GROMACS .gro file of N, CA and C in nm:
model
  507
    1PHE      N    1  -0.480   2.224   0.427
    1PHE     CA    2  -0.458   2.229   0.563
    1PHE      C    3  -0.532   2.369   0.614
    2GLY      N    4  -0.585   2.452   0.542
    2GLY     CA    5  -0.618   2.574   0.593
    2GLY      C    6  -0.529   2.676   0.635
    3SER      N    7  -0.576   2.789   0.695
    3SER     CA    8  -0.457   2.899   0.723
    3SER      C    9  -0.405   2.880   0.860
    4ASN      N   10  -0.442   2.812   0.945
    4ASN     CA   11  -0.362   2.788   1.065
    4ASN      C   12  -0.282   2.647   1.084
    5GLN      N   13  -0.178   2.659   1.027
    5GLN     CA   14  -0.073   2.564   1.003
    5GLN      C   15  -0.052   2.465   1.132
    6ALA      N   16  -0.027   2.547   1.241
    6ALA     CA   17   0.020   2.479   1.377
    6ALA      C   18  -0.094   2.396   1.424
    7GLU      N   19  -0.237   2.442   1.398
    7GLU     CA   20  -0.346   2.368   1.446
    7GLU      C   21  -0.372   2.249   1.337
    8ALA      N   22  -0.372   2.259   1.227
    8ALA     CA   23  -0.359   2.173   1.121
    8ALA      C   24  -0.279   2.039   1.177
    9LEU      N   25  -0.147   2.086   1.177
    9LEU     CA   26  -0.054   1.995   1.221
    9LEU      C   27  -0.069   1.913   1.347
   10ARG      N   28  -0.122   1.986   1.441
   10ARG     CA   29  -0.152   1.935   1.575
   10ARG      C   30  -0.256   1.826   1.549
   11ARG      N   31  -0.366   1.844   1.490
   11ARG     CA   32  -0.472   1.764   1.457
   11ARG      C   33  -0.430   1.646   1.375
   12LEU      N   34  -0.336   1.657   1.287
   12LEU     CA   35  -0.282   1.553   1.202
   12LEU      C   36  -0.203   1.464   1.294
   13ASN      N   37  -0.110   1.522   1.386
   13ASN     CA   38  -0.064   1.420   1.469
   13ASN      C   39  -0.154   1.349   1.584
   14ASN      N   40  -0.254   1.420   1.603
   14ASN     CA   41  -0.331   1.343   1.709
   14ASN      C   42  -0.416   1.216   1.616
   15ALA      N   43  -0.456   1.261   1.495
   15ALA     CA   44  -0.510   1.151   1.409
   15ALA      C   45  -0.399   1.045   1.382
   16ARG      N   46  -0.279   1.067   1.369
   16ARG     CA   47  -0.159   0.977   1.358
   16ARG      C   48  -0.156   0.867   1.472
   17ALA      N   49  -0.161   0.951   1.606
   17ALA     CA   50  -0.157   0.872   1.719
   17ALA      C   51  -0.285   0.788   1.721
   18SER      N   52  -0.414   0.836   1.699
   18SER     CA   53  -0.528   0.754   1.703
   18SER      C   54  -0.526   0.625   1.593
   19PHE      N   55  -0.453   0.662   1.481
   19PHE     CA   56  -0.471   0.546   1.385
   19PHE      C   57  -0.366   0.448   1.436
   20ARG      N   58  -0.249   0.487   1.489
   20ARG     CA   59  -0.141   0.376   1.549
   20ARG      C   60  -0.213   0.304   1.656
   21THR      N   61  -0.302   0.364   1.767
   21THR     CA   62  -0.351   0.289   1.876
   21THR      C   63  -0.431   0.185   1.828
   22LEU      N   64  -0.531   0.228   1.703
   22LEU     CA   65  -0.612   0.148   1.638
   22LEU      C   66  -0.557   0.024   1.545
   23GLY      N   67  -0.423   0.055   1.540
   23GLY     CA   68  -0.359  -0.063   1.452
   23GLY      C   69  -0.385  -0.022   1.291
   24HIS      N   70  -0.440   0.090   1.258
   24HIS     CA   71  -0.491   0.139   1.114
   24HIS      C   72  -0.361   0.179   1.049
   25MET      N   73  -0.281   0.090   0.982
   25MET     CA   74  -0.168   0.144   0.920
   25MET      C   75  -0.186   0.240   0.823
   26GLU      N   76  -0.286   0.203   0.742
   26GLU     CA   77  -0.327   0.281   0.618
   26GLU      C   78  -0.342   0.438   0.643
   27GLY      N   79  -0.438   0.446   0.776
   27GLY     CA   80  -0.432   0.609   0.810
   27GLY      C   81  -0.308   0.644   0.860
   28GLU      N   82  -0.222   0.590   0.915
   28GLU     CA   83  -0.105   0.629   0.967
   28GLU      C   84  -0.021   0.673   0.853
   29VAL      N   85   0.010   0.590   0.755
   29VAL     CA   86   0.065   0.619   0.634
   29VAL      C   87   0.011   0.750   0.568
   30PHE      N   88  -0.111   0.745   0.560
   30PHE     CA   89  -0.187   0.866   0.499
   30PHE      C   90  -0.155   1.008   0.584
   31THR      N   91  -0.146   1.000   0.728
   31THR     CA   92  -0.117   1.125   0.768
   31THR      C   93   0.041   1.160   0.766
   32ARG      N   94   0.130   1.054   0.760
   32ARG     CA   95   0.252   1.094   0.713
   32ARG      C   96   0.273   1.157   0.587
   33GLU      N   97   0.199   1.100   0.495
   33GLU     CA   98   0.201   1.157   0.358
   33GLU      C   99   0.152   1.312   0.357
   34ALA      N  100   0.041   1.326   0.433
   34ALA     CA  101  -0.016   1.470   0.424
   34ALA      C  102   0.071   1.570   0.519
   35GLU      N  103   0.144   1.525   0.611
   35GLU     CA  104   0.240   1.607   0.683
   35GLU      C  105   0.357   1.643   0.569
   36ALA      N  106   0.405   1.532   0.503
   36ALA     CA  107   0.518   1.561   0.400
   36ALA      C  108   0.466   1.655   0.303
   37ALA      N  109   0.342   1.627   0.250
   37ALA     CA  110   0.315   1.747   0.139
   37ALA      C  111   0.305   1.883   0.191
   38ASN      N  112   0.254   1.895   0.330
   38ASN     CA  113   0.255   2.031   0.392
   38ASN      C  114   0.413   2.086   0.383
   39ASN      N  115   0.506   1.984   0.458
   39ASN     CA  116   0.629   2.043   0.455
   39ASN      C  117   0.705   2.064   0.319
   40LEU      N  118   0.665   1.989   0.213
   40LEU     CA  119   0.707   2.012   0.079
   40LEU      C  120   0.658   2.159   0.033
   41HIS      N  121   0.543   2.186   0.057
   41HIS     CA  122   0.479   2.330   0.018
   41HIS      C  123   0.552   2.443   0.089
   42GLN      N  124   0.592   2.403   0.208
   42GLN     CA  125   0.665   2.525   0.279
   42GLN      C  126   0.802   2.537   0.250
   43GLY      N  127   0.869   2.441   0.157
   43GLY     CA  128   1.012   2.433   0.134
   43GLY      C  129   1.087   2.358   0.229
   44LYS      N  130   1.035   2.280   0.315
   44LYS     CA  131   1.107   2.196   0.411
   44LYS      C  132   1.123   2.061   0.350
   45HIS      N  133   1.230   2.061   0.260
   45HIS     CA  134   1.250   1.920   0.188
   45HIS      C  135   1.310   1.820   0.268
   46GLU      N  136   1.391   1.832   0.358
   46GLU     CA  137   1.431   1.734   0.448
   46GLU      C  138   1.333   1.669   0.535
   47GLU      N  139   1.267   1.754   0.586
   47GLU     CA  140   1.140   1.694   0.672
   47GLU      C  141   1.058   1.627   0.583
   48SER      N  142   1.016   1.671   0.481
   48SER     CA  143   0.908   1.615   0.378
   48SER      C  144   0.991   1.483   0.335
   49ARG      N  145   1.092   1.480   0.316
   49ARG     CA  146   1.169   1.340   0.271
   49ARG      C  147   1.149   1.243   0.381
   50GLN      N  148   1.199   1.292   0.491
   50GLN     CA  149   1.193   1.211   0.617
   50GLN      C  150   1.055   1.131   0.630
   51GLN      N  151   0.954   1.197   0.625
   51GLN     CA  152   0.803   1.154   0.627
   51GLN      C  153   0.782   1.084   0.525
   52LEU      N  154   0.826   1.110   0.396
   52LEU     CA  155   0.785   1.013   0.292
   52LEU      C  156   0.855   0.877   0.297
   53ARG      N  157   0.994   0.885   0.327
   53ARG     CA  158   1.058   0.777   0.345
   53ARG      C  159   1.002   0.682   0.455
   54ALA      N  160   0.973   0.746   0.564
   54ALA     CA  161   0.892   0.654   0.679
   54ALA      C  162   0.776   0.611   0.612
   55ALA      N  163   0.682   0.688   0.565
   55ALA     CA  164   0.549   0.642   0.510
   55ALA      C  165   0.567   0.545   0.398
   56ILE      N  166   0.659   0.540   0.311
   56ILE     CA  167   0.717   0.430   0.213
   56ILE      C  168   0.743   0.299   0.272
   57SER      N  169   0.835   0.313   0.371
   57SER     CA  170   0.858   0.187   0.451
   57SER      C  171   0.756   0.126   0.504
   58MET      N  172   0.664   0.213   0.597
   58MET     CA  173   0.539   0.144   0.644
   58MET      C  174   0.453   0.070   0.552
   59ALA      N  175   0.441   0.164   0.414
   59ALA     CA  176   0.346   0.108   0.334
   59ALA      C  177   0.385  -0.033   0.252
   60LYS      N  178   0.516  -0.022   0.243
   60LYS     CA  179   0.585  -0.164   0.198
   60LYS      C  180   0.573  -0.283   0.288
   61GLU      N  181   0.626  -0.232   0.422
   61GLU     CA  182   0.588  -0.328   0.509
   61GLU      C  183   0.451  -0.388   0.538
   62ARG      N  184   0.360  -0.303   0.506
   62ARG     CA  185   0.209  -0.356   0.521
   62ARG      C  186   0.167  -0.408   0.400
   63GLY      N  187   0.240  -0.393   0.278
   63GLY     CA  188   0.170  -0.435   0.169
   63GLY      C  189   0.079  -0.328   0.098
   64LEU      N  190   0.090  -0.212   0.130
   64LEU     CA  191   0.005  -0.109   0.069
   64LEU      C  192   0.066  -0.043  -0.063
   65GLY      N  193   0.088  -0.134  -0.149
   65GLY     CA  194   0.165  -0.099  -0.277
   65GLY      C  195   0.095   0.041  -0.357
   66ARG      N  196  -0.043   0.046  -0.352
   66ARG     CA  197  -0.081   0.160  -0.414
   66ARG      C  198  -0.053   0.290  -0.365
   67SER      N  199  -0.012   0.293  -0.246
   67SER     CA  200   0.043   0.431  -0.183
   67SER      C  201   0.190   0.450  -0.203
   68VAL      N  202   0.255   0.339  -0.224
   68VAL     CA  203   0.404   0.360  -0.240
   68VAL      C  204   0.448   0.432  -0.365
   69MET      N  205   0.382   0.419  -0.482
   69MET     CA  206   0.430   0.465  -0.602
   69MET      C  207   0.396   0.612  -0.610
   70SER      N  208   0.261   0.659  -0.537
   70SER     CA  209   0.237   0.774  -0.541
   70SER      C  210   0.348   0.872  -0.445
   71MET      N  211   0.375   0.804  -0.321
   71MET     CA  212   0.475   0.858  -0.244
   71MET      C  213   0.599   0.900  -0.285
   72THR      N  214   0.654   0.788  -0.377
   72THR     CA  215   0.764   0.795  -0.445
   72THR      C  216   0.783   0.888  -0.534
   73ALA      N  217   0.672   0.917  -0.602
   73ALA     CA  218   0.664   1.058  -0.711
   73ALA      C  219   0.684   1.176  -0.633
   74LYS      N  220   0.612   1.180  -0.517
   74LYS     CA  221   0.617   1.294  -0.418
   74LYS      C  222   0.764   1.310  -0.383
   75LEU      N  223   0.820   1.218  -0.333
   75LEU     CA  224   0.968   1.208  -0.296
   75LEU      C  225   1.058   1.262  -0.422
   76ALA      N  226   1.042   1.210  -0.522
   76ALA     CA  227   1.119   1.257  -0.649
   76ALA      C  228   1.105   1.407  -0.674
   77ASP      N  229   0.959   1.449  -0.639
   77ASP     CA  230   0.932   1.601  -0.663
   77ASP      C  231   1.022   1.677  -0.590
   78SER      N  232   1.035   1.643  -0.472
   78SER     CA  233   1.126   1.706  -0.376
   78SER      C  234   1.264   1.726  -0.414
   79TYR      N  235   1.313   1.617  -0.478
   79TYR     CA  236   1.456   1.608  -0.526
   79TYR      C  237   1.464   1.688  -0.656
   80ILE      N  238   1.366   1.693  -0.738
   80ILE     CA  239   1.363   1.769  -0.854
   80ILE      C  240   1.371   1.923  -0.811
   81GLU      N  241   1.286   1.963  -0.729
   81GLU     CA  242   1.269   2.106  -0.683
   81GLU      C  243   1.405   2.162  -0.642
   82THR      N  244   1.474   2.066  -0.579
   82THR     CA  245   1.621   2.106  -0.527
   82THR      C  246   1.724   2.078  -0.617
   83GLY      N  247   1.703   2.038  -0.754
   83GLY     CA  248   1.790   2.028  -0.850
   83GLY      C  249   1.870   1.883  -0.830
   84GLU      N  250   1.828   1.781  -0.755
   84GLU     CA  251   1.879   1.678  -0.746
   84GLU      C  252   1.828   1.584  -0.817
   85TYR      N  253   1.866   1.595  -0.961
   85TYR     CA  254   1.795   1.511  -1.068
   85TYR      C  255   1.826   1.355  -1.056
   86GLN      N  256   1.955   1.327  -1.036
   86GLN     CA  257   2.008   1.191  -1.039
   86GLN      C  258   1.948   1.114  -0.940
   87GLU      N  259   1.930   1.187  -0.832
   87GLU     CA  260   1.864   1.124  -0.693
   87GLU      C  261   1.711   1.096  -0.723
   88ALA      N  262   1.648   1.189  -0.792
   88ALA     CA  263   1.505   1.180  -0.812
   88ALA      C  264   1.490   1.055  -0.929
   89ARG      N  265   1.578   1.065  -1.027
   89ARG     CA  266   1.581   0.934  -1.118
   89ARG      C  267   1.579   0.816  -1.053
   90VAL      N  268   1.703   0.795  -0.973
   90VAL     CA  269   1.723   0.680  -0.914
   90VAL      C  270   1.585   0.615  -0.835
   91ARG      N  271   1.547   0.718  -0.748
   91ARG     CA  272   1.417   0.691  -0.664
   91ARG      C  273   1.299   0.642  -0.762
   92LEU      N  274   1.293   0.700  -0.881
   92LEU     CA  275   1.160   0.672  -0.961
   92LEU      C  276   1.202   0.550  -1.026
   93GLU      N  277   1.318   0.516  -1.075
   93GLU     CA  278   1.344   0.395  -1.135
   93GLU      C  279   1.356   0.275  -1.045
   94GLU      N  280   1.387   0.295  -0.902
   94GLU     CA  281   1.378   0.176  -0.826
   94GLU      C  282   1.245   0.133  -0.773
   95GLY      N  283   1.137   0.232  -0.788
   95GLY     CA  284   1.009   0.222  -0.781
   95GLY      C  285   0.944   0.131  -0.861
   96GLY      N  286   0.984   0.148  -0.973
   96GLY     CA  287   0.925   0.053  -1.071
   96GLY      C  288   0.761   0.087  -1.080
   97GLY      N  289   0.704   0.004  -1.163
   97GLY     CA  290   0.542   0.040  -1.203
   97GLY      C  291   0.459  -0.054  -1.128
   98THR      N  292   0.438  -0.038  -1.004
   98THR     CA  293   0.365  -0.141  -0.923
   98THR      C  294   0.258  -0.073  -0.846
   99GLY      N  295   0.228   0.044  -0.880
   99GLY     CA  296   0.098   0.091  -0.798
   99GLY      C  297  -0.036   0.091  -0.875
  100THR      N  298  -0.115   0.182  -0.854
  100THR     CA  299  -0.243   0.196  -0.925
  100THR      C  300  -0.208   0.265  -1.061
  101ALA      N  301  -0.308   0.265  -1.153
  101ALA     CA  302  -0.287   0.341  -1.272
  101ALA      C  303  -0.259   0.487  -1.240
  102ARG      N  304  -0.308   0.558  -1.140
  102ARG     CA  305  -0.287   0.683  -1.126
  102ARG      C  306  -0.137   0.706  -1.073
  103ALA      N  307  -0.094   0.622  -0.974
  103ALA     CA  308   0.025   0.627  -0.913
  103ALA      C  309   0.145   0.596  -1.012
  104ASP      N  310   0.108   0.502  -1.106
  104ASP     CA  311   0.213   0.466  -1.220
  104ASP      C  312   0.216   0.596  -1.310
  105LEU      N  313   0.109   0.656  -1.359
  105LEU     CA  314   0.127   0.751  -1.430
  105LEU      C  315   0.197   0.874  -1.356
  106GLU      N  316   0.176   0.905  -1.240
  106GLU     CA  317   0.246   1.011  -1.170
  106GLU      C  318   0.381   0.984  -1.174
  107VAL      N  319   0.440   0.867  -1.161
  107VAL     CA  320   0.569   0.827  -1.169
  107VAL      C  321   0.620   0.841  -1.309
  108ALA      N  322   0.545   0.780  -1.412
  108ALA     CA  323   0.580   0.809  -1.533
  108ALA      C  324   0.618   0.966  -1.594
  109ILE      N  325   0.514   1.056  -1.517
  109ILE     CA  326   0.545   1.192  -1.573
  109ILE      C  327   0.650   1.251  -1.489
  110ALA      N  328   0.671   1.214  -1.365
  110ALA     CA  329   0.798   1.263  -1.281
  110ALA      C  330   0.927   1.214  -1.369
  111LEU      N  331   0.935   1.072  -1.405
  111LEU     CA  332   1.032   1.022  -1.466
  111LEU      C  333   1.073   1.107  -1.592
  112GLY      N  334   0.970   1.153  -1.666
  112GLY     CA  335   0.973   1.232  -1.801
  112GLY      C  336   1.043   1.344  -1.765
  113LYS      N  337   0.991   1.426  -1.672
  113LYS     CA  338   1.021   1.550  -1.621
  113LYS      C  339   1.186   1.537  -1.582
  114VAL      N  340   1.230   1.440  -1.516
  114VAL     CA  341   1.361   1.417  -1.473
  114VAL      C  342   1.455   1.426  -1.589
  115HIS      N  343   1.432   1.333  -1.690
  115HIS     CA  344   1.505   1.304  -1.821
  115HIS      C  345   1.492   1.444  -1.868
  116GLY      N  346   1.410   1.535  -1.883
  116GLY     CA  347   1.409   1.662  -1.955
  116GLY      C  348   1.524   1.746  -1.885
  117ARG      N  349   1.517   1.740  -1.742
  117ARG     CA  350   1.601   1.827  -1.665
  117ARG      C  351   1.746   1.777  -1.678
  118LEU      N  352   1.791   1.648  -1.688
  118LEU     CA  353   1.899   1.612  -1.728
  118LEU      C  354   1.948   1.631  -1.873
  119GLY      N  355   1.859   1.682  -1.945
  119GLY     CA  356   1.897   1.709  -2.087
  119GLY      C  357   1.872   1.603  -2.202
  120ASP      N  358   1.795   1.499  -2.156
  120ASP     CA  359   1.791   1.395  -2.254
  120ASP      C  360   1.646   1.419  -2.301
  121PHE      N  361   1.597   1.521  -2.387
  121PHE     CA  362   1.496   1.575  -2.437
  121PHE      C  363   1.418   1.478  -2.524
  122ASP      N  364   1.475   1.390  -2.622
  122ASP     CA  365   1.410   1.313  -2.681
  122ASP      C  366   1.330   1.194  -2.612
  123ASP      N  367   1.419   1.147  -2.527
  123ASP     CA  368   1.364   1.044  -2.409
  123ASP      C  369   1.260   1.110  -2.317
  124ALA      N  370   1.293   1.230  -2.284
  124ALA     CA  371   1.159   1.288  -2.199
  124ALA      C  372   1.047   1.314  -2.268
  125ARG      N  373   1.061   1.370  -2.400
  125ARG     CA  374   0.931   1.383  -2.490
  125ARG      C  375   0.866   1.248  -2.519
  126GLU      N  376   0.933   1.164  -2.539
  126GLU     CA  377   0.859   1.014  -2.568
  126GLU      C  378   0.794   0.979  -2.432
  127ARG      N  379   0.876   0.979  -2.322
  127ARG     CA  380   0.806   0.924  -2.210
  127ARG      C  381   0.663   1.012  -2.170
  128LEU      N  382   0.686   1.138  -2.178
  128LEU     CA  383   0.584   1.248  -2.149
  128LEU      C  384   0.465   1.227  -2.248
  129THR      N  385   0.497   1.213  -2.382
  129THR     CA  386   0.374   1.165  -2.475
  129THR      C  387   0.301   1.055  -2.448
  130ARG      N  388   0.405   0.953  -2.421
  130ARG     CA  389   0.325   0.832  -2.393
  130ARG      C  390   0.221   0.834  -2.261
  131ALA      N  391   0.286   0.915  -2.158
  131ALA     CA  392   0.224   0.920  -2.029
  131ALA      C  393   0.105   1.008  -2.050
  132LEU      N  394   0.100   1.090  -2.134
  132LEU     CA  395  -0.015   1.182  -2.168
  132LEU      C  396  -0.139   1.111  -2.239
  133ALA      N  397  -0.084   1.024  -2.333
  133ALA     CA  398  -0.191   0.946  -2.393
  133ALA      C  399  -0.223   0.841  -2.309
  134SER      N  400  -0.171   0.776  -2.201
  134SER     CA  401  -0.224   0.699  -2.116
  134SER      C  402  -0.317   0.769  -2.012
  135VAL      N  403  -0.286   0.897  -1.973
  135VAL     CA  404  -0.379   0.978  -1.885
  135VAL      C  405  -0.510   1.016  -1.953
  136ASN      N  406  -0.497   1.031  -2.073
  136ASN     CA  407  -0.609   1.062  -2.163
  136ASN      C  408  -0.697   0.937  -2.183
  137SER      N  409  -0.631   0.822  -2.197
  137SER     CA  410  -0.715   0.702  -2.227
  137SER      C  411  -0.769   0.647  -2.096
  138SER      N  412  -0.704   0.677  -1.989
  138SER     CA  413  -0.739   0.620  -1.858
  138SER      C  414  -0.855   0.702  -1.796
  139GLY      N  415  -0.881   0.825  -1.840
  139GLY     CA  416  -0.969   0.920  -1.783
  139GLY      C  417  -0.928   1.000  -1.652
  140LEU      N  418  -0.812   0.970  -1.623
  140LEU     CA  419  -0.739   1.034  -1.503
  140LEU      C  420  -0.691   1.175  -1.549
  141MET      N  421  -0.800   1.254  -1.571
  141MET     CA  422  -0.770   1.406  -1.628
  141MET      C  423  -0.719   1.493  -1.528
  142ALA      N  424  -0.712   1.459  -1.400
  142ALA     CA  425  -0.626   1.537  -1.308
  142ALA      C  426  -0.491   1.556  -1.328
  143LEU      N  427  -0.454   1.451  -1.410
  143LEU     CA  428  -0.296   1.448  -1.443
  143LEU      C  429  -0.267   1.513  -1.547
  144VAL      N  430  -0.344   1.561  -1.633
  144VAL     CA  431  -0.323   1.626  -1.777
  144VAL      C  432  -0.251   1.760  -1.734
  145PRO      N  433  -0.276   1.843  -1.648
  145PRO     CA  434  -0.190   1.956  -1.623
  145PRO      C  435  -0.045   1.929  -1.580
  146SER      N  436  -0.007   1.830  -1.496
  146SER     CA  437   0.139   1.793  -1.485
  146SER      C  438   0.196   1.747  -1.594
  147ALA      N  439   0.131   1.677  -1.683
  147ALA     CA  440   0.199   1.597  -1.807
  147ALA      C  441   0.216   1.725  -1.912
  148LEU      N  442   0.099   1.803  -1.933
  148LEU     CA  443   0.125   1.918  -2.037
  148LEU      C  444   0.246   2.014  -1.983
  149THR      N  445   0.237   2.042  -1.850
  149THR     CA  446   0.339   2.131  -1.799
  149THR      C  447   0.483   2.066  -1.796
  150ALA      N  448   0.498   1.952  -1.813
  150ALA     CA  449   0.627   1.883  -1.811
  150ALA      C  450   0.657   1.879  -1.944
  151LEU      N  451   0.576   1.853  -2.047
  151LEU     CA  452   0.599   1.855  -2.197
  151LEU      C  453   0.648   1.997  -2.220
  152GLY      N  454   0.563   2.104  -2.188
  152GLY     CA  455   0.601   2.237  -2.206
  152GLY      C  456   0.749   2.267  -2.171
  153GLU      N  457   0.785   2.215  -2.046
  153GLU     CA  458   0.935   2.246  -1.993
  153GLU      C  459   1.020   2.198  -2.085
  154VAL      N  460   0.999   2.073  -2.119
  154VAL     CA  461   1.097   1.995  -2.208
  154VAL      C  462   1.118   2.069  -2.348
  155GLU      N  463   1.007   2.082  -2.426
  155GLU     CA  464   1.011   2.202  -2.521
  155GLU      C  465   1.091   2.327  -2.521
  156TYR      N  466   1.058   2.381  -2.417
  156TYR     CA  467   1.121   2.510  -2.378
  156TYR      C  468   1.260   2.498  -2.354
  157GLU      N  469   1.296   2.408  -2.282
  157GLU     CA  470   1.457   2.371  -2.264
  157GLU      C  471   1.516   2.326  -2.397
  158SER      N  472   1.453   2.278  -2.468
  158SER     CA  473   1.502   2.242  -2.605
  158SER      C  474   1.488   2.329  -2.708
  159ASP      N  475   1.465   2.458  -2.677
  159ASP     CA  476   1.459   2.555  -2.771
  159ASP      C  477   1.342   2.554  -2.886
  160ARG      N  478   1.237   2.494  -2.821
  160ARG     CA  479   1.134   2.488  -2.915
  160ARG      C  480   1.004   2.561  -2.854
  161ALA      N  481   1.020   2.694  -2.867
  161ALA     CA  482   0.940   2.791  -2.785
  161ALA      C  483   0.790   2.760  -2.835
  162SER      N  484   0.772   2.758  -2.953
  162SER     CA  485   0.629   2.760  -3.018
  162SER      C  486   0.540   2.626  -2.965
  163GLU      N  487   0.626   2.516  -2.968
  163GLU     CA  488   0.563   2.378  -2.917
  163GLU      C  489   0.545   2.406  -2.771
  164ALA      N  490   0.647   2.474  -2.704
  164ALA     CA  491   0.628   2.494  -2.562
  164ALA      C  492   0.507   2.570  -2.523
  165ARG      N  493   0.495   2.667  -2.586
  165ARG     CA  494   0.358   2.753  -2.572
  165ARG      C  495   0.245   2.689  -2.595
  166ALA      N  496   0.243   2.593  -2.691
  166ALA     CA  497   0.119   2.522  -2.721
  166ALA      C  498   0.071   2.423  -2.583
  167TYR      N  499   0.165   2.374  -2.530
  167TYR     CA  500   0.144   2.284  -2.424
  167TYR      C  501   0.115   2.355  -2.294
  168PHE      N  502   0.189   2.473  -2.283
  168PHE     CA  503   0.151   2.568  -2.162
  168PHE      C  504   0.019   2.630  -2.177
  169GLN      N  505  -0.042   2.639  -2.309
  169GLN     CA  506  -0.168   2.708  -2.328
  169GLN      C  507  -0.267   2.592  -2.285
   0.00000   0.00000   0.00000
């Protein structure tokens, strides 16, 4: 968004209004998702969650399934950051695997991370290892850092420091 947050949000809201006027639902969903990401990065979790829930509802209403899974993963990330692991797990499991390959992998990584935070290290390790293999085979290399970081966290929390170090490196 740049350094002037107020100006960026003003422009985002103008874009949303234009998309709404034009009936371009995908653009309106995107602007809500962008504002939610901004709020999430600022630690405004409730505002972010409201935007994401509204965007998810709009995307489902208009059959924009490829956006739903990605936003579900972002919504779960907000719950993970605030320690609400069960809520994150429920959101991710309700979403199922119905998005694009990238979105489904984002959800798989988030679900592995949640299981690790809940203390189910074996399940988390298995989920994340599968997700990492899928990321590597799909060529979606932008997801590699999230998968490796999540695996490192699971190993660290399960007192396997040398394995954690390898993933973090």
